[in-house]
Amino acid sequence: MNEKRVFQLNGFLAVLLIIVLLGLAVFMFFNENLVLAILFVLIAGVLGSGITIIQPNQAGVVTFFGKYLGTIRESGLFLTVPFTLRRTVSLRVRNFNSKKLKVNDVEGNPIEIAAVIVFKVIDSAKAVFDVDQYEQFVEIQSETAIRHVATKYPYDTYDNVELTLRGNAEEVSNELAKELQDRLNVAGVEVIEARLTHLAYSTEIAQAMLQRQQASAIISARQKIVEGAVGMAQLAIKQLEQGNIIELDDERRVQLVNNLLVAIVSDKATQPVINTGTLY
């Protein structure tokens, strides 16, 4: 089922024609020509049954005894095929806010996820005849697509995975929009945008995941501190030896490196010890 244009004429001309026919019917009635008077009234009534009004950003789907004739997309007053049924379909842009869905990510962690879907109808025939209540169809397919996309990626990663739900919201939203568009083509609906509006660990594991994130942050910070401390120790030894400030044998070099690493890596402030004698 594809949308097509239906027969339509300017409605104001049709109204003018109906007024003329009714005037002729009155004239014939007073001239005692009842047959023509009744005929003109019948013709006016037939034309009047084809008058329809279409609001801006709406479409009128026209059916005649169960057969789809076409769609009126222009706004205004029109005359179409008489004795037809006209169903109005909104062409306006609309939002659908999904509920908070509880799903498992690719690693099996329960998460809560929600999204907003921006869509509009681009084929009124498909929206009316190919699906039953396209608004509910959009809602159900949106939640299905959100669940499917959420199960393809981890919520977060600590192993350099390419895509995650939290770290790659733009890519995940684009994939959600693409998958949702494939599902809604049958309903004549265009997906304008799909964005995640809520993403969090489920309440039963939220505290444990927070501790995991904190531990990971501490480990990452420690790695940076150790890397910096090693670099600083290397630089200190290099500058001391290049400036001929002091000659360091292996034992003194080890002790200096040890002292520098302890001073830099330690969580607490170090207490210096002044040596008034020799190192030996």
mmCIF file of N, CA and C in Angstrom, residues 203-262:
data_model
loop_
_atom_site.group_PDB
_atom_site.id
_atom_site.type_symbol
_atom_site.label_atom_id
_atom_site.label_comp_id
_atom_site.label_asym_id
_atom_site.label_seq_id
_atom_site.Cartn_x
_atom_site.Cartn_y
_atom_site.Cartn_z
ATOM 1 N N THR A 203 19.232 -0.483 40.376
ATOM 2 C CA THR A 203 19.457 -0.151 41.782
ATOM 3 C C THR A 203 20.138 -1.280 42.560
ATOM 4 N N GLU A 204 19.894 -2.534 42.185
ATOM 5 C CA GLU A 204 20.450 -3.637 42.963
ATOM 6 C C GLU A 204 21.966 -3.781 42.806
ATOM 7 N N ILE A 205 22.540 -3.227 41.744
ATOM 8 C CA ILE A 205 23.988 -3.336 41.562
ATOM 9 C C ILE A 205 24.663 -1.973 41.478
ATOM 10 N N ALA A 206 23.891 -0.916 41.663
ATOM 11 C CA ALA A 206 24.453 0.420 41.495
ATOM 12 C C ALA A 206 25.605 0.679 42.475
ATOM 13 N N GLN A 207 25.444 0.271 43.752
ATOM 14 C CA GLN A 207 26.481 0.515 44.753
ATOM 15 C C GLN A 207 27.747 -0.263 44.440
ATOM 16 N N ALA A 208 27.582 -1.527 44.024
ATOM 17 C CA ALA A 208 28.744 -2.345 43.691
ATOM 18 C C ALA A 208 29.486 -1.775 42.483
ATOM 19 N N MET A 209 28.743 -1.305 41.496
ATOM 20 C CA MET A 209 29.384 -0.740 40.314
ATOM 21 C C MET A 209 30.073 0.580 40.641
ATOM 22 N N LEU A 210 29.523 1.334 41.593
ATOM 23 C CA LEU A 210 30.172 2.571 42.014
ATOM 24 C C LEU A 210 31.514 2.269 42.668
ATOM 25 N N GLN A 211 31.549 1.255 43.514
ATOM 26 C CA GLN A 211 32.811 0.861 44.128
ATOM 27 C C GLN A 211 33.812 0.383 43.088
ATOM 28 N N ARG A 212 33.318 -0.305 42.079
ATOM 29 C CA ARG A 212 34.200 -0.759 41.005
ATOM 30 C C ARG A 212 34.781 0.419 40.245
ATOM 31 N N GLN A 213 33.964 1.411 39.961
ATOM 32 C CA GLN A 213 34.449 2.599 39.268
ATOM 33 C C GLN A 213 35.480 3.349 40.114
ATOM 34 N N GLN A 214 35.212 3.438 41.419
ATOM 35 C CA GLN A 214 36.160 4.118 42.298
ATOM 36 C C GLN A 214 37.491 3.368 42.346
ATOM 37 N N ALA A 215 37.416 2.039 42.429
ATOM 38 C CA ALA A 215 38.646 1.249 42.446
ATOM 39 C C ALA A 215 39.417 1.401 41.146
ATOM 40 N N SER A 216 38.697 1.395 40.049
ATOM 41 C CA SER A 216 39.358 1.567 38.754
ATOM 42 C C SER A 216 40.013 2.942 38.644
ATOM 43 N N ALA A 217 39.333 3.971 39.167
ATOM 44 C CA ALA A 217 39.907 5.316 39.126
ATOM 45 C C ALA A 217 41.169 5.407 39.984
ATOM 46 N N ILE A 218 41.155 4.738 41.157
ATOM 47 C CA ILE A 218 42.328 4.754 42.037
ATOM 48 C C ILE A 218 43.504 4.055 41.367
ATOM 49 N N ILE A 219 43.230 2.900 40.738
ATOM 50 C CA ILE A 219 44.295 2.166 40.054
ATOM 51 C C ILE A 219 44.871 2.986 38.908
ATOM 52 N N SER A 220 43.996 3.609 38.142
ATOM 53 C CA SER A 220 44.463 4.443 37.027
ATOM 54 C C SER A 220 45.309 5.608 37.523
ATOM 55 N N ALA A 221 44.864 6.234 38.644
ATOM 56 C CA ALA A 221 45.636 7.344 39.195
ATOM 57 C C ALA A 221 46.994 6.875 39.700
ATOM 58 N N ARG A 222 47.019 5.702 40.342
ATOM 59 C CA ARG A 222 48.283 5.149 40.830
ATOM 60 C C ARG A 222 49.254 4.875 39.685
ATOM 61 N N GLN A 223 48.739 4.372 38.594
ATOM 62 C CA GLN A 223 49.596 4.108 37.441
ATOM 63 C C GLN A 223 50.236 5.392 36.928
ATOM 64 N N LYS A 224 49.429 6.459 36.862
ATOM 65 C CA LYS A 224 49.970 7.740 36.415
ATOM 66 C C LYS A 224 51.032 8.266 37.386
ATOM 67 N N ILE A 225 50.780 8.090 38.694
ATOM 68 C CA ILE A 225 51.728 8.572 39.700
ATOM 69 C C ILE A 225 53.042 7.814 39.602
ATOM 70 N N VAL A 226 52.961 6.487 39.440
ATOM 71 C CA VAL A 226 54.175 5.676 39.342
ATOM 72 C C VAL A 226 54.965 6.041 38.090
ATOM 73 N N GLU A 227 54.245 6.211 36.963
ATOM 74 C CA GLU A 227 54.931 6.603 35.736
ATOM 75 C C GLU A 227 55.654 7.944 35.906
ATOM 76 N N GLY A 228 54.968 8.886 36.565
ATOM 77 C CA GLY A 228 55.597 10.186 36.794
ATOM 78 C C GLY A 228 56.761 10.099 37.751
ATOM 79 N N ALA A 229 56.627 9.272 38.789
ATOM 80 C CA ALA A 229 57.718 9.138 39.761
ATOM 81 C C ALA A 229 58.954 8.523 39.135
ATOM 82 N N VAL A 230 58.764 7.505 38.313
ATOM 83 C CA VAL A 230 59.908 6.890 37.633
ATOM 84 C C VAL A 230 60.590 7.894 36.716
ATOM 85 N N GLY A 231 59.794 8.659 35.999
ATOM 86 C CA GLY A 231 60.375 9.668 35.113
ATOM 87 C C GLY A 231 61.143 10.732 35.883
ATOM 88 N N MET A 232 60.587 11.163 36.999
ATOM 89 C CA MET A 232 61.267 12.175 37.812
ATOM 90 C C MET A 232 62.566 11.628 38.391
ATOM 91 N N ALA A 233 62.571 10.361 38.830
ATOM 92 C CA ALA A 233 63.796 9.756 39.371
ATOM 93 C C ALA A 233 64.866 9.653 38.299
ATOM 94 N N GLN A 234 64.473 9.235 37.099
ATOM 95 C CA GLN A 234 65.433 9.148 35.998
ATOM 96 C C GLN A 234 66.017 10.524 35.668
ATOM 97 N N LEU A 235 65.153 11.535 35.637
ATOM 98 C CA LEU A 235 65.614 12.881 35.316
ATOM 99 C C LEU A 235 66.553 13.411 36.394
ATOM 100 N N ALA A 236 66.245 13.136 37.675
ATOM 101 C CA ALA A 236 67.092 13.616 38.771
ATOM 102 C C ALA A 236 68.483 12.998 38.698
ATOM 103 N N ILE A 237 68.537 11.698 38.485
ATOM 104 C CA ILE A 237 69.836 11.030 38.397
ATOM 105 C C ILE A 237 70.631 11.529 37.188
ATOM 106 N N LYS A 238 69.924 11.716 36.073
ATOM 107 C CA LYS A 238 70.599 12.175 34.863
ATOM 108 C C LYS A 238 71.199 13.557 35.056
ATOM 109 N N GLN A 239 70.445 14.475 35.678
ATOM 110 C CA GLN A 239 70.942 15.828 35.883
ATOM 111 C C GLN A 239 72.097 15.861 36.885
ATOM 112 N N LEU A 240 72.030 15.037 37.943
ATOM 113 C CA LEU A 240 73.115 14.987 38.912
ATOM 114 C C LEU A 240 74.406 14.484 38.279
ATOM 115 N N GLU A 241 74.292 13.468 37.437
ATOM 116 C CA GLU A 241 75.494 12.908 36.818
ATOM 117 C C GLU A 241 76.044 13.802 35.716
ATOM 118 N N GLN A 242 75.141 14.488 34.946
ATOM 119 C CA GLN A 242 75.616 15.365 33.879
ATOM 120 C C GLN A 242 76.304 16.608 34.425
ATOM 121 N N GLY A 243 75.842 17.141 35.526
ATOM 122 C CA GLY A 243 76.438 18.344 36.090
ATOM 123 C C GLY A 243 77.649 18.070 36.958
ATOM 124 N N ASN A 244 78.048 16.802 37.040
ATOM 125 C CA ASN A 244 79.185 16.424 37.881
ATOM 126 C C ASN A 244 79.019 16.921 39.319
ATOM 127 N N ILE A 245 77.760 16.969 39.741
ATOM 128 C CA ILE A 245 77.492 17.405 41.106
ATOM 129 C C ILE A 245 77.922 16.337 42.093
ATOM 130 N N ILE A 246 77.646 15.109 41.729
ATOM 131 C CA ILE A 246 77.975 14.003 42.607
ATOM 132 C C ILE A 246 78.146 12.745 41.775
ATOM 133 N N GLU A 247 79.052 11.894 42.218
ATOM 134 C CA GLU A 247 79.238 10.615 41.556
ATOM 135 C C GLU A 247 78.448 9.557 42.316
ATOM 136 N N LEU A 248 77.596 8.885 41.575
ATOM 137 C CA LEU A 248 76.714 7.893 42.187
ATOM 138 C C LEU A 248 77.106 6.507 41.735
ATOM 139 N N ASP A 249 77.400 5.667 42.691
ATOM 140 C CA ASP A 249 77.613 4.265 42.343
ATOM 141 C C ASP A 249 76.252 3.561 42.329
ATOM 142 N N ASP A 250 76.249 2.283 42.068
ATOM 143 C CA ASP A 250 74.985 1.557 41.938
ATOM 144 C C ASP A 250 74.175 1.589 43.232
ATOM 145 N N GLU A 251 74.857 1.459 44.385
ATOM 146 C CA GLU A 251 74.136 1.432 45.652
ATOM 147 C C GLU A 251 73.498 2.775 45.943
ATOM 148 N N ARG A 252 74.240 3.868 45.719
ATOM 149 C CA ARG A 252 73.672 5.190 45.957
ATOM 150 C C ARG A 252 72.547 5.499 44.969
ATOM 151 N N ARG A 253 72.731 5.030 43.731
ATOM 152 C CA ARG A 253 71.682 5.274 42.731
ATOM 153 C C ARG A 253 70.389 4.553 43.126
ATOM 154 N N VAL A 254 70.510 3.334 43.609
ATOM 155 C CA VAL A 254 69.328 2.579 44.045
ATOM 156 C C VAL A 254 68.660 3.264 45.224
ATOM 157 N N GLN A 255 69.481 3.734 46.199
ATOM 158 C CA GLN A 255 68.921 4.384 47.376
ATOM 159 C C GLN A 255 68.217 5.691 47.013
ATOM 160 N N LEU A 256 68.820 6.459 46.068
ATOM 161 C CA LEU A 256 68.191 7.712 45.644
ATOM 162 C C LEU A 256 66.853 7.450 44.949
ATOM 163 N N VAL A 257 66.854 6.477 44.061
ATOM 164 C CA VAL A 257 65.603 6.131 43.370
ATOM 165 C C VAL A 257 64.550 5.680 44.375
ATOM 166 N N ASN A 258 64.942 4.888 45.343
ATOM 167 C CA ASN A 258 64.007 4.414 46.360
ATOM 168 C C ASN A 258 63.410 5.573 47.155
ATOM 169 N N ASN A 259 64.259 6.513 47.560
ATOM 170 C CA ASN A 259 63.775 7.653 48.334
ATOM 171 C C ASN A 259 62.804 8.524 47.521
ATOM 172 N N LEU A 260 63.151 8.743 46.252
ATOM 173 C CA LEU A 260 62.282 9.559 45.403
ATOM 174 C C LEU A 260 60.933 8.882 45.178
ATOM 175 N N LEU A 261 60.928 7.587 44.927
ATOM 176 C CA LEU A 261 59.668 6.874 44.698
ATOM 177 C C LEU A 261 58.798 6.871 45.944
ATOM 178 N N VAL A 262 59.420 6.667 47.114
ATOM 179 C CA VAL A 262 58.645 6.692 48.344
ATOM 180 C C VAL A 262 58.045 8.063 48.587
#
